[in-house]
């Protein structure tokens, strides 16, 4: 129902729109605001709130246009400036976003929300010091705001200050136990921490996911199948593109026995490419899930009659664990994209192998792990990877050790270990290649290696991706 009450004035329409917006009826709210603007084209409230609806509907560019009009009419309102900065951030115009948020703080210096949003902008601009400064200011001004603690945790994670990041994420969850993004970040960080007990990590996964998602519904009844009919397997991922996961997933997809298995791919992939097209061609059924919320996607999976649903994300960015929590399939498994069971009760097990599970054998932490007889994943090189050749050290007399790891994984304990390796191999060097390996990260890594006696001459730090080829060609 999108029709506003008949005979309503502009401000009445705005109030009706606000009520619908708060109730989650974004289309109805947008209709109310549009009718208000037809009566009063310069109504700043209607412009501002319709911009926020556009932002909620995933159209930050339209949000910028509408909120900018509101600011033009009411230039000294800090909330309008803050929300314009938020919309500009989402639209990718970071410098302009920072300017609007700084203006909001000029108008209202103790504005916690503007500090929080400005910290996020500075983080994306690579200014970690300013990001941390504004993140700390936000939690000091509004310590009961879960989003402020969550943002602070992200800033600390970006600085590889893992204990402090874990504490910030825990503070966010203490304020809002159902905060899924904070839960995902906390549990991901647990795998990066040093000296953590695997059993404690597993227990925290179960406790946190239970608080976020609650108890799952009853397991659905088995689908009625004709004798010999293919089993329907669904794979759900936001990374069906050029991504490390697909070097391991595509071989499985290619070699599925199509007489025994009917393969459904549920793609939440935001930026598609040629790998997306290739995977689409290998699937029996392809479903673009980007426009479906968790309830709608779970309903679609039930309607598709999926027997086995496999999660390829775990607690990584863009996961759809909220779908699995609704238990739309008879059997639900985790595989490949996360280094352990996500803790969600509705996921019946995590596929690993005997080597992976060996350190946990006989402990409660292994109870949800399903060890395959062989390796749990097989690697497929890129199509333009070079042929296998003798190692370059045979000619150079120098051993090159290399890493593509995310930089938050290279913390003090890892650096200490790698330094011992380099000390034991005086003719070796270490090559680190990663996007976001900027000047700040370079100083951090060089300084921490130097603390262990490894000088800059033993290290090569390369930002980004090699131009014109693959990492396999580069390493060769």
Tab-separated table of C-alpha atoms in Angstrom, residues 15-184:
chain	number	residue	atom	x	y	z
A	15	UNK	CA	5.093	12.184	8.985
A	16	UNK	CA	3.317	9.334	7.215
A	17	UNK	CA	6.490	8.647	5.243
A	18	UNK	CA	8.569	8.552	8.418
A	19	UNK	CA	6.192	6.031	9.990
A	20	UNK	CA	6.381	3.805	6.922
A	21	UNK	CA	10.149	4.164	6.705
A	22	UNK	CA	10.535	3.117	10.340
A	23	UNK	CA	8.241	0.137	9.680
A	24	UNK	CA	10.447	-0.987	6.765
A	25	UNK	CA	8.000	-0.002	4.003
A	26	UNK	CA	10.538	1.906	1.909
A	27	UNK	CA	8.424	2.064	-1.244
A	28	UNK	CA	5.491	3.459	0.731
A	29	UNK	CA	7.735	5.998	2.439
A	30	UNK	CA	9.205	7.105	-0.900
A	31	UNK	CA	5.688	7.617	-2.288
A	32	UNK	CA	4.724	9.803	0.683
A	33	UNK	CA	7.856	11.944	0.344
A	34	UNK	CA	7.308	12.305	-3.408
A	35	UNK	CA	3.741	13.508	-2.865
A	36	UNK	CA	4.996	15.984	-0.261
A	37	UNK	CA	7.536	17.335	-2.759
A	38	UNK	CA	4.873	17.703	-5.409
A	39	UNK	CA	3.106	20.062	-2.995
A	40	UNK	CA	6.268	21.732	-1.635
A	41	UNK	CA	9.285	21.172	-3.949
A	42	UNK	CA	11.610	22.894	-1.442
A	43	UNK	CA	10.552	20.853	1.606
A	44	UNK	CA	13.938	20.032	3.138
A	45	UNK	CA	12.526	17.276	5.360
A	46	UNK	CA	11.013	15.426	2.402
A	47	UNK	CA	14.199	15.847	0.337
A	48	UNK	CA	16.399	14.657	3.179
A	49	UNK	CA	14.269	11.669	4.147
A	50	UNK	CA	13.680	10.591	0.543
A	51	UNK	CA	17.461	10.655	0.165
A	52	UNK	CA	17.807	8.345	3.152
A	53	UNK	CA	15.263	5.974	1.561
A	54	UNK	CA	17.344	5.953	-1.632
A	55	UNK	CA	20.406	5.154	0.484
A	56	UNK	CA	18.578	2.274	2.181
A	57	UNK	CA	17.492	0.982	-1.220
A	58	UNK	CA	21.096	0.874	-2.443
A	59	UNK	CA	21.164	4.011	-4.601
A	60	UNK	CA	23.726	6.312	-2.941
A	61	UNK	CA	24.076	8.530	-6.017
A	62	UNK	CA	20.375	9.445	-5.912
A	63	UNK	CA	20.665	9.892	-2.149
A	64	UNK	CA	23.460	12.440	-2.664
A	65	UNK	CA	21.345	14.429	-5.143
A	66	UNK	CA	18.325	14.570	-2.825
A	67	UNK	CA	20.168	15.305	0.421
A	68	UNK	CA	22.318	17.923	-1.328
A	69	UNK	CA	19.115	19.739	-2.303
A	70	UNK	CA	18.027	19.649	1.344
A	71	UNK	CA	21.401	21.082	2.429
A	72	UNK	CA	21.066	23.841	-0.165
A	73	UNK	CA	17.871	24.982	1.580
A	74	UNK	CA	19.083	24.372	5.163
A	75	UNK	CA	22.903	24.682	5.046
A	76	UNK	CA	23.510	24.910	8.796
A	77	UNK	CA	21.844	21.694	9.913
A	78	UNK	CA	24.475	19.218	11.208
A	79	UNK	CA	22.297	16.124	10.678
A	80	UNK	CA	21.793	16.978	7.006
A	81	UNK	CA	25.547	17.509	6.579
A	82	UNK	CA	26.263	14.205	8.345
A	83	UNK	CA	23.855	12.232	6.191
A	84	UNK	CA	25.101	13.907	3.013
A	85	UNK	CA	28.612	12.833	4.013
A	86	UNK	CA	27.361	9.301	4.657
A	87	UNK	CA	25.705	9.151	1.225
A	88	UNK	CA	28.821	10.543	-0.485
A	89	UNK	CA	30.923	7.918	1.288
A	90	UNK	CA	28.654	5.157	-0.017
A	91	UNK	CA	28.839	6.707	-3.490
A	92	UNK	CA	32.647	6.610	-3.340
A	93	UNK	CA	33.339	10.362	-3.299
A	94	UNK	CA	35.526	10.209	-0.228
A	95	UNK	CA	37.098	13.667	-0.170
A	96	UNK	CA	33.710	15.352	-0.602
A	97	UNK	CA	32.271	13.090	2.112
A	98	UNK	CA	35.037	14.111	4.516
A	99	UNK	CA	34.284	17.781	3.814
A	100	UNK	CA	30.583	17.406	4.655
A	101	UNK	CA	31.293	15.483	7.853
A	102	UNK	CA	33.853	18.029	8.967
A	103	UNK	CA	31.243	20.742	8.348
A	104	UNK	CA	28.782	18.766	10.522
A	105	UNK	CA	31.357	18.778	13.320
A	106	UNK	CA	31.923	22.503	12.932
A	107	UNK	CA	28.192	22.983	13.417
A	108	UNK	CA	27.981	20.481	16.287
A	109	UNK	CA	31.426	19.610	17.771
A	110	UNK	CA	30.152	16.837	20.054
A	111	UNK	CA	28.324	14.962	17.282
A	112	UNK	CA	29.260	11.309	17.875
A	113	UNK	CA	27.647	10.057	14.660
A	114	UNK	CA	29.663	12.470	12.538
A	115	UNK	CA	32.892	11.419	14.283
A	116	UNK	CA	32.004	7.772	13.624
A	117	UNK	CA	31.257	8.374	9.939
A	118	UNK	CA	34.290	10.615	9.426
A	119	UNK	CA	36.503	7.914	10.918
A	120	UNK	CA	35.145	5.459	8.348
A	121	UNK	CA	35.897	7.889	5.511
A	122	UNK	CA	39.446	8.488	6.742
A	123	UNK	CA	39.927	4.724	7.011
A	124	UNK	CA	38.987	4.290	3.352
A	125	UNK	CA	41.301	7.168	2.461
A	126	UNK	CA	44.153	5.278	4.173
A	127	UNK	CA	44.560	7.857	6.953
A	128	UNK	CA	44.642	5.406	9.857
A	129	UNK	CA	45.682	7.962	12.449
A	130	UNK	CA	42.708	10.237	11.753
A	131	UNK	CA	40.366	7.235	11.526
A	132	UNK	CA	41.443	6.054	14.982
A	133	UNK	CA	41.216	9.565	16.425
A	134	UNK	CA	37.609	9.994	15.296
A	135	UNK	CA	36.709	6.421	16.240
A	136	UNK	CA	37.923	6.956	19.793
A	137	UNK	CA	36.107	10.291	19.970
A	138	UNK	CA	32.846	8.627	18.875
A	139	UNK	CA	32.903	5.967	21.612
A	140	UNK	CA	33.886	8.545	24.233
A	141	UNK	CA	30.957	10.775	23.271
A	142	UNK	CA	28.439	7.933	22.925
A	143	UNK	CA	29.730	4.800	24.707
A	144	UNK	CA	26.289	3.128	24.472
A	145	UNK	CA	26.315	3.149	20.653
A	146	UNK	CA	27.150	-0.310	19.306
A	147	UNK	CA	27.950	0.985	15.805
A	148	UNK	CA	30.634	3.288	17.198
A	149	UNK	CA	32.396	0.369	18.900
A	150	UNK	CA	32.071	-1.723	15.746
A	151	UNK	CA	33.663	0.997	13.613
A	152	UNK	CA	36.442	1.421	16.154
A	153	UNK	CA	37.074	-2.322	15.962
A	154	UNK	CA	37.448	-2.096	12.187
A	155	UNK	CA	39.930	0.778	12.516
A	156	UNK	CA	41.976	-1.219	15.047
A	157	UNK	CA	41.882	-4.329	12.853
A	158	UNK	CA	43.206	-2.250	9.959
A	159	UNK	CA	46.121	-1.298	12.230
A	160	UNK	CA	46.622	-4.989	13.112
A	161	UNK	CA	45.987	-4.189	16.784
A	162	UNK	CA	44.103	-7.441	17.257
A	163	UNK	CA	43.546	-7.577	21.041
A	164	UNK	CA	42.119	-4.060	21.010
A	165	UNK	CA	39.969	-4.852	17.951
A	166	UNK	CA	38.560	-7.951	19.670
A	167	UNK	CA	37.685	-5.886	22.735
A	168	UNK	CA	35.892	-3.265	20.605
A	169	UNK	CA	33.836	-5.897	18.777
A	170	UNK	CA	32.918	-7.509	22.106
A	171	UNK	CA	31.791	-4.116	23.417
A	172	UNK	CA	29.569	-3.705	20.339
A	173	UNK	CA	28.002	-7.127	20.895
A	174	UNK	CA	27.480	-6.476	24.594
A	175	UNK	CA	25.345	-3.486	23.587
A	176	UNK	CA	23.602	-5.312	20.736
A	177	UNK	CA	23.942	-9.130	20.890
A	178	UNK	CA	22.185	-9.487	17.513
A	179	UNK	CA	24.663	-7.258	15.675
A	180	UNK	CA	25.579	-9.664	12.858
A	181	UNK	CA	28.386	-7.560	11.333
A	182	UNK	CA	30.102	-7.199	14.712
A	183	UNK	CA	29.727	-10.945	15.315
A	184	UNK	CA	31.290	-11.768	11.949
